[in-house]
Coordinates of C-alpha atoms in Angstrom, one line a residue:
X1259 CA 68.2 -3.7 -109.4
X1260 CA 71.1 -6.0 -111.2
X1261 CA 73.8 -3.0 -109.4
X1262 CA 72.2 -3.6 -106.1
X1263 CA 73.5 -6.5 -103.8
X1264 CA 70.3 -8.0 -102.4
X1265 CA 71.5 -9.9 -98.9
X1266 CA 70.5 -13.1 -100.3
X1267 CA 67.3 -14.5 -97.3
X1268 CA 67.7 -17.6 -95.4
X1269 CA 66.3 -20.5 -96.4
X1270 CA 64.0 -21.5 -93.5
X1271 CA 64.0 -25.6 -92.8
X1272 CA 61.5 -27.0 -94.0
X1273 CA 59.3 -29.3 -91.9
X1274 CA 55.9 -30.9 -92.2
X1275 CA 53.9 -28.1 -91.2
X1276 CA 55.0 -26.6 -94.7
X1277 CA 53.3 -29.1 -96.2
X1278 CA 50.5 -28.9 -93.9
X1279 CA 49.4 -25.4 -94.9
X1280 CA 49.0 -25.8 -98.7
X1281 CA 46.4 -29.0 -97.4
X1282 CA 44.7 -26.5 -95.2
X1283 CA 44.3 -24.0 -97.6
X1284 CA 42.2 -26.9 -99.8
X1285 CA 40.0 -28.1 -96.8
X1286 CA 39.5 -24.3 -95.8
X1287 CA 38.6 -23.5 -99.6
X1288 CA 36.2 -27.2 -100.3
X1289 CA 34.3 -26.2 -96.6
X1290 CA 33.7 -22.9 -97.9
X1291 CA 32.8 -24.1 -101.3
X1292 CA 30.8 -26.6 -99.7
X1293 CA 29.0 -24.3 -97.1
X1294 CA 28.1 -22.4 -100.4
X1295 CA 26.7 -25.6 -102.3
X1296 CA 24.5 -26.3 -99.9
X1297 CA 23.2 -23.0 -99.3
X1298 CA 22.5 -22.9 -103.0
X1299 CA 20.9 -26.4 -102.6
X1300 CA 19.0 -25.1 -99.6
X1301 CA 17.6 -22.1 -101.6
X1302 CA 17.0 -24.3 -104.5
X1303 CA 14.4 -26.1 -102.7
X1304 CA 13.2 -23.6 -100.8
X1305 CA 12.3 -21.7 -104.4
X1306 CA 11.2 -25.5 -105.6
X1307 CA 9.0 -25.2 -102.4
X1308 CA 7.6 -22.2 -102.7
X1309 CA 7.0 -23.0 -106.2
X1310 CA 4.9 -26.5 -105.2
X1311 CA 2.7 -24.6 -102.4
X1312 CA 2.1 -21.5 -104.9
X1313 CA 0.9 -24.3 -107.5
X1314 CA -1.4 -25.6 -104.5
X1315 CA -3.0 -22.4 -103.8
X1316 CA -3.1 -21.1 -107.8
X1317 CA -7.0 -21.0 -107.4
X1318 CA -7.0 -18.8 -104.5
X1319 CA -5.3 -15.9 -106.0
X1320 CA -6.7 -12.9 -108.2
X1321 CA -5.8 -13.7 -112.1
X1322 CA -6.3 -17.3 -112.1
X1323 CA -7.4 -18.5 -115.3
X1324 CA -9.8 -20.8 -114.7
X1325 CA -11.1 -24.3 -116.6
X1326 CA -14.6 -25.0 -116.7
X1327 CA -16.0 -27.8 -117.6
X1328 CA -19.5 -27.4 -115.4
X1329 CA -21.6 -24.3 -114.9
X1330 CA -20.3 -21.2 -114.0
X1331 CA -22.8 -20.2 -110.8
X1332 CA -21.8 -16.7 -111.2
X1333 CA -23.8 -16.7 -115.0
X1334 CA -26.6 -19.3 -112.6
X1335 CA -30.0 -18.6 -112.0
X1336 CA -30.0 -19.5 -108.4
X1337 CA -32.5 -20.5 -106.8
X1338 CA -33.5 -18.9 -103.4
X1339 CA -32.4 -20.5 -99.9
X1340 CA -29.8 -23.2 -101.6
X1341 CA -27.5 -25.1 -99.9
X1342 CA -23.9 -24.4 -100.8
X1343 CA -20.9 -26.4 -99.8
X1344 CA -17.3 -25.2 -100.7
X1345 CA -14.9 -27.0 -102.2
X1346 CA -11.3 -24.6 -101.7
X1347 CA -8.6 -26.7 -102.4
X1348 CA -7.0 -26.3 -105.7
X1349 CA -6.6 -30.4 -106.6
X1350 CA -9.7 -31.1 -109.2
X1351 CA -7.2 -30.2 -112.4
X1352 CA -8.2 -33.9 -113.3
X1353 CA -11.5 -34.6 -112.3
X1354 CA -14.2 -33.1 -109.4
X1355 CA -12.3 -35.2 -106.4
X1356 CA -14.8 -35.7 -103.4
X1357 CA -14.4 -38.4 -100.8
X1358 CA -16.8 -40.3 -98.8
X1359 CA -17.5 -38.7 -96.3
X1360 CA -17.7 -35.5 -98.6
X1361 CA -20.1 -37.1 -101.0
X1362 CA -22.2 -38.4 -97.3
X1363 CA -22.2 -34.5 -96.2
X1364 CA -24.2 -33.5 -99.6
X1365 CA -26.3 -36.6 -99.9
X1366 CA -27.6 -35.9 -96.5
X1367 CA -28.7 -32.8 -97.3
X1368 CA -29.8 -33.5 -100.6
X1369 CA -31.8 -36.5 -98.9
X1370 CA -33.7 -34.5 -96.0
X1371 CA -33.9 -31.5 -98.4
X1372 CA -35.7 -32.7 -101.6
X1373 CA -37.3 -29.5 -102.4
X1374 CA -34.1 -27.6 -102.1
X1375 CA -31.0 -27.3 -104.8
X1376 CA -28.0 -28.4 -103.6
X1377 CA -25.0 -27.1 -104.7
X1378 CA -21.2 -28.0 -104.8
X1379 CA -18.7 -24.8 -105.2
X1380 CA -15.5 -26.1 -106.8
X1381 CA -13.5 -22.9 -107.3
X1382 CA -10.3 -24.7 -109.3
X1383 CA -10.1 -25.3 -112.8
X1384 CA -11.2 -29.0 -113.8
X1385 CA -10.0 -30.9 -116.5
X1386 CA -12.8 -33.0 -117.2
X1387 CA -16.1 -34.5 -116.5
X1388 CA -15.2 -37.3 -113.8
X1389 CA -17.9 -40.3 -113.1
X1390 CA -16.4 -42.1 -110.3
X1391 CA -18.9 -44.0 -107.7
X1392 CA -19.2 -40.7 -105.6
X1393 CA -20.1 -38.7 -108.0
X1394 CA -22.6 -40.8 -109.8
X1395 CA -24.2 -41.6 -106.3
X1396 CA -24.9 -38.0 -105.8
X1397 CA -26.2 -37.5 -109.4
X1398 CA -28.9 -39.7 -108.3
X1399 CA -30.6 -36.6 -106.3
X1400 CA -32.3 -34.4 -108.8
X1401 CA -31.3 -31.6 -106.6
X1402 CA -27.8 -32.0 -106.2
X1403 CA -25.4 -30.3 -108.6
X1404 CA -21.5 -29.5 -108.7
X1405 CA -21.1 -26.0 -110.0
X1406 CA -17.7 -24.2 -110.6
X1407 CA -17.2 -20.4 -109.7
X1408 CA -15.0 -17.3 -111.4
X1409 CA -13.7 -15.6 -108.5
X1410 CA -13.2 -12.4 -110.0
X1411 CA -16.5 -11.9 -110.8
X1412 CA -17.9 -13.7 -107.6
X1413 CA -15.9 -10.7 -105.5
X1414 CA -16.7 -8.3 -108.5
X1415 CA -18.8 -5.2 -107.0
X1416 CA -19.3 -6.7 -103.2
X1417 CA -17.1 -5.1 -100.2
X1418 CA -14.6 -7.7 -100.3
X1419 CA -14.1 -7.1 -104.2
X1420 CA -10.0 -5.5 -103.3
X1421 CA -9.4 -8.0 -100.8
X1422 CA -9.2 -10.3 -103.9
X1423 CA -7.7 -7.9 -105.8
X1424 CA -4.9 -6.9 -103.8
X1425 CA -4.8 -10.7 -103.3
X1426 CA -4.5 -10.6 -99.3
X1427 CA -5.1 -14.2 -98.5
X1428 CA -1.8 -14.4 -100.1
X1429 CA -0.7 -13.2 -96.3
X1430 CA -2.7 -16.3 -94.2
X1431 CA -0.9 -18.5 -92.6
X1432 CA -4.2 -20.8 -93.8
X1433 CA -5.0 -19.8 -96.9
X1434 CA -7.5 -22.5 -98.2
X1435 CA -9.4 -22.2 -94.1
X1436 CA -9.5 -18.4 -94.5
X1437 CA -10.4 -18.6 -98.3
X1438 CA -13.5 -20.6 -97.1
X1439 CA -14.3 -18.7 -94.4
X1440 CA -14.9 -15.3 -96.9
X1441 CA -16.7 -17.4 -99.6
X1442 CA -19.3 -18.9 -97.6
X1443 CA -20.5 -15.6 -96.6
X1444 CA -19.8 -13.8 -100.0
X1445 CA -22.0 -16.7 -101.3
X1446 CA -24.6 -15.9 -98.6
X1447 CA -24.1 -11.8 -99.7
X1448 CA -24.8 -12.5 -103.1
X1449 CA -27.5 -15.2 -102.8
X1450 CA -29.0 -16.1 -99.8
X1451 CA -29.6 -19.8 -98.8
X1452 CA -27.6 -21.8 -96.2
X1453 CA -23.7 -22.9 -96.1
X1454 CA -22.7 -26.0 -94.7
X1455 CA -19.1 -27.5 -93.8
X1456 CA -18.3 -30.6 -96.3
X1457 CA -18.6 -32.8 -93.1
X1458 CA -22.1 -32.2 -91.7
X1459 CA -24.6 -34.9 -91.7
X1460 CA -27.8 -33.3 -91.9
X1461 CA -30.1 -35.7 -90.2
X1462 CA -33.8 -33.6 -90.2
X1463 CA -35.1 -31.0 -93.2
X1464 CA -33.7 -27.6 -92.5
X1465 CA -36.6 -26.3 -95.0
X1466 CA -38.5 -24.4 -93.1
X1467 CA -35.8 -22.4 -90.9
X1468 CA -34.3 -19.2 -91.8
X1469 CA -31.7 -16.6 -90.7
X1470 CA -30.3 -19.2 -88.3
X1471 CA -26.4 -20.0 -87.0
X1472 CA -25.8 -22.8 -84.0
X1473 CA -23.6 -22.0 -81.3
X1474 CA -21.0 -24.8 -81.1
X1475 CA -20.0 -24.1 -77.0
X1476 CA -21.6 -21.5 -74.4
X1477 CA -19.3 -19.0 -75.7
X1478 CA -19.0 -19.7 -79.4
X1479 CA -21.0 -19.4 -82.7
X1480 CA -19.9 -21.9 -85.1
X1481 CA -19.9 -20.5 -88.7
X1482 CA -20.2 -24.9 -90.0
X1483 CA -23.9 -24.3 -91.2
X1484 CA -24.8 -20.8 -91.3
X1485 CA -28.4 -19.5 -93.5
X1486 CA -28.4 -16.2 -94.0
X1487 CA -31.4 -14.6 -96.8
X1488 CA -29.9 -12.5 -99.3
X1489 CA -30.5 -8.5 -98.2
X1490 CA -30.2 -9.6 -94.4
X1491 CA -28.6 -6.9 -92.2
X1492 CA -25.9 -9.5 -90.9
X1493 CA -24.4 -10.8 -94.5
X1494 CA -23.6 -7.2 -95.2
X1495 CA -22.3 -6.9 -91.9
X1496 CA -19.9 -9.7 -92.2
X1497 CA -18.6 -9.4 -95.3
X1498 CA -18.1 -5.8 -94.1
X1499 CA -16.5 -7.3 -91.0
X1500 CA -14.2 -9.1 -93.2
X1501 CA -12.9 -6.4 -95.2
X1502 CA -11.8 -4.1 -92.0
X1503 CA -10.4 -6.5 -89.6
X1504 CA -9.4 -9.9 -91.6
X1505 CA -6.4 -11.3 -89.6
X1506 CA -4.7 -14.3 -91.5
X1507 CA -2.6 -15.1 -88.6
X1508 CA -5.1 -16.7 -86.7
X1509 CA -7.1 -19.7 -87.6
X1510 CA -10.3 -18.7 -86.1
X1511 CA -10.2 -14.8 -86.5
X1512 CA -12.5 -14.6 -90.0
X1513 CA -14.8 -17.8 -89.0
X1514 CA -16.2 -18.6 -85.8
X1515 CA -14.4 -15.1 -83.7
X1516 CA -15.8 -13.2 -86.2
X1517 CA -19.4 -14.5 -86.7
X1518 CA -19.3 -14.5 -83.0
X1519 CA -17.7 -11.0 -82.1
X1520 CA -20.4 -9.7 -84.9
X1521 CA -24.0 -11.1 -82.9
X1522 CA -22.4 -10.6 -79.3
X1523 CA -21.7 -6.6 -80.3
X1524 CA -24.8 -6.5 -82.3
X1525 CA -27.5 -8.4 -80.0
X1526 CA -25.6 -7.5 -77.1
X1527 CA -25.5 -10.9 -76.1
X1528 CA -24.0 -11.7 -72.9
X1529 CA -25.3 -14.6 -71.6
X1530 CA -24.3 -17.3 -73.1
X1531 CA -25.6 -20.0 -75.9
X1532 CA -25.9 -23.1 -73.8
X1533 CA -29.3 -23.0 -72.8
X1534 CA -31.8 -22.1 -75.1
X1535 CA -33.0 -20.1 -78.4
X1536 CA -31.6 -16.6 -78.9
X1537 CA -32.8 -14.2 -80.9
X1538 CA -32.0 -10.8 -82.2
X1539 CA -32.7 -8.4 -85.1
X1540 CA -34.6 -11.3 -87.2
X1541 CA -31.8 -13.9 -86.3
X1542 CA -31.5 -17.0 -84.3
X1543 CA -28.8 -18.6 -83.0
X1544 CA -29.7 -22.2 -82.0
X1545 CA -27.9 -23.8 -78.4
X1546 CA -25.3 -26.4 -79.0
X1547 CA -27.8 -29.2 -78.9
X1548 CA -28.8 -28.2 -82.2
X1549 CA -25.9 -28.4 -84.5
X1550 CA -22.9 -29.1 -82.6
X1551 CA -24.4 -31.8 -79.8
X1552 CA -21.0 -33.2 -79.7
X1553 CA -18.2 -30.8 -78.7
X1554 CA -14.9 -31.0 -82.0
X1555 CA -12.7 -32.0 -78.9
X1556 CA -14.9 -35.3 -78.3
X1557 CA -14.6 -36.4 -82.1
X1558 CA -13.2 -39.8 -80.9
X1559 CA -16.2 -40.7 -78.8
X1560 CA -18.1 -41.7 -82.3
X1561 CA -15.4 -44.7 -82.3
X1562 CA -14.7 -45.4 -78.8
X1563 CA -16.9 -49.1 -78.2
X1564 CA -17.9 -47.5 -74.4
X1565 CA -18.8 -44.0 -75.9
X1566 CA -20.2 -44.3 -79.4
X1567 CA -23.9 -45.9 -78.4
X1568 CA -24.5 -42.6 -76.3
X1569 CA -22.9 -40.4 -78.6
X1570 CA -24.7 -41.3 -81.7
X1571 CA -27.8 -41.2 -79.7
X1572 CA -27.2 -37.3 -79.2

C-alpha cells in the first residue's frame, strides 16, 4: 500500500451541522435508552402488579396452605339446615375482619333464628384469634360461630373437585364474585341448610321453610339466600351446571343466570316470578316481595329523606 499513490480526499468544510450530528447521535441513543427504561419500568410494575393481585387472591387457588386458628368445617359435625355466609376475600392473615354491616347480616339471622347454627366461612388463612367489638357482639349468640374451610378437601370428591384443581377461577375476570358463587352451592351439595349474602337483614325466622330461592325481578332468581337440603335434585344439578358451562367472563353467568337458566329449563317456567308462589319438583321460588322487595337499582331510596319512610316500610 506504501508503493501505491493514494489521491489524497478533500477535506470537506466543516460547518455546524458537523457538530450537530455527533449531538444527534446522543439524543437518538438517550430516547432509545430511555424508551427502553421505561418499558422495563412499565413491566416492572406490571410483574409488581401481578404479584400484589396474585397475593390478594392466594386463598382462591388450589395448593394454598392454609392457617387455622378456628375450626376446620370440613372435619365439623354440621348440623342440618345451617345458615352459611361466605367470607372470600383473602384479607383475614391478621385477624377475622368483618364490618358492621357484615356482623348486622349474621346477628340478624342469628337473632330471628335461635334454634339454628349460624355459621361464618372464612376460607383464608388467619393469624390469630381477633376480639374486636364485632366479633365479640356476635359471640353473644350461642348459635353463631366463625368457622374456617380447606378448600381442597371441601371440593375433594364433589363434581366441581377439577375445577379447583385445574385452578379455573384463575380465568374470571371476578374471581372472589365467582369463587362465591361455586362455594355457596358446594356448601349446600355437601350439607344442606341455607346460604345467605353477607348483606341480608333477615327480619322474620326462616325455620320452618325449605328448598326455597326468591326471585329478585319478574325474570330473575336471585341466588342472595338460597336453602337447598342436602340430596335435593337441584344442588346436584347446580354444581353440575357449574362444572359444564362456568363462564368467568361474565359477572352474573355462575350466580343468578345460572340458578335461573337451571329452574326455568327444569320447571319449564315461563311466566314469570312477579306475582305469586312457584313451585316445581319439591322447590319454591318465592315473588320478589319476599326477599328482594326493593329492586338493587333502588339501593339509594333507604337514604333518600322523601323515599326512605316507604321503602323501609316494604
Amino acid at each position: 500500500c506504501k508503493l501505491i499513490h493514494w489521491p489524497k480526499k478533500k477535506k470537506k468544510k466543516e460547518t455546524a451541522f458537523h457538530y450537530l450530528i455527533p449531538l444527534k447521535r446522543k439524543y437518538f441513543f438517550f430516547r432509545s435508552m430511555k424508551k427502553i427504561l421505561l418499558l422495563c419500568l412499565a413491566l416492572a410494575v406490571v410483574h409488581e402488579g401481578c404479584s400484589v393481585e396474585n397475593d390478594k387472591t392466594a386463598c382462591l387457588h388450589s395448593g394454598y396452605e392454609n392457617s387455622f386458628v378456628y375450626k376446620d368445617l370440613t372435619e365439623m359435625n354440621v348440623a342440618s339446615n345451617s345458615i352459611f355466609f361466605m367470607e372470600t376475600t383473602c384479607k383475614h392473615e391478621a385477624g377475622v375482619d368483618l364490618s358492621p354491616r357484615q356482623a348486622c347480616s349474621v346477628e340478624s339471622a342469628a337473632m330471628m333464628n335461635p334454634h339454628t347454627q349460624v355459621y361464618v366461612v372464612i376460607i383464608s388463612s388467619v393469624g390469630n384469634r381477633t376480639w374486636s367489638p364485632v366479633i365479640q357482639r356476635l359471640y353473644e349468640y350461642k348459635n353463631v360461630e366463625i368457622v374456617q374451610v380447606n378448600l381442597d378437601r371441601l371440593f375433594q370428591n364433589t363434581p366441581v373437585q377439577n375445577f379447583y384443581i385445574e385452578d379455573k377461577i384463575s380465568t374470571s375476570l371476578w374471581p372472589f364474585h365467582h369463587m362465591s358463587d361455586i362455594l355457596r352451592l358446594l356448601v349446600l351439595y355437601k350439607y344442606g341448610g341455607t346460604y345467605m349474602d353477607l348483606d341480608i337483614v333477615v327480619i322474620k325466622s326462616l325455620e320452618n321453610l325449605h328448598n326455597y330461592a326468591g326471585a329478585e325481578s319478574d325474570t330473575d332468581v336471585g341466588s342472595a339466600i338460597i336453602n337447598i337440603d342436602k340430596d335435593h335434585w337441584l344442588s346436584d344439578a347446580a354444581v353440575k351446571e357449574l362444572r359444564d358451562h362456568y363462564d368467568g367472563t361474565a359477572w352474573i353467568a355462575n350466580g343468578v343466570a345460572m340458578l335461573t337458566r337451571l329452574l326455568n329449563n327444569e320447571c319449564e317456567q315461563h311466566q314469570g316470578y312477579n306475582e305469586k308462589l312457584t313451585q316445581c319438583r319439591n322447590y319454591s321460588i318465592y315473588p320478589p316481595s319476599y326477599f328482594y322487595p326493593i329492586p338493587y337499582g333502588y339501593w339509594t331510596d333507604y337514604f333518600n329523606e322523601s323515599t326512605a319512610p316507604s321503602t323501609t316500610t316494604k
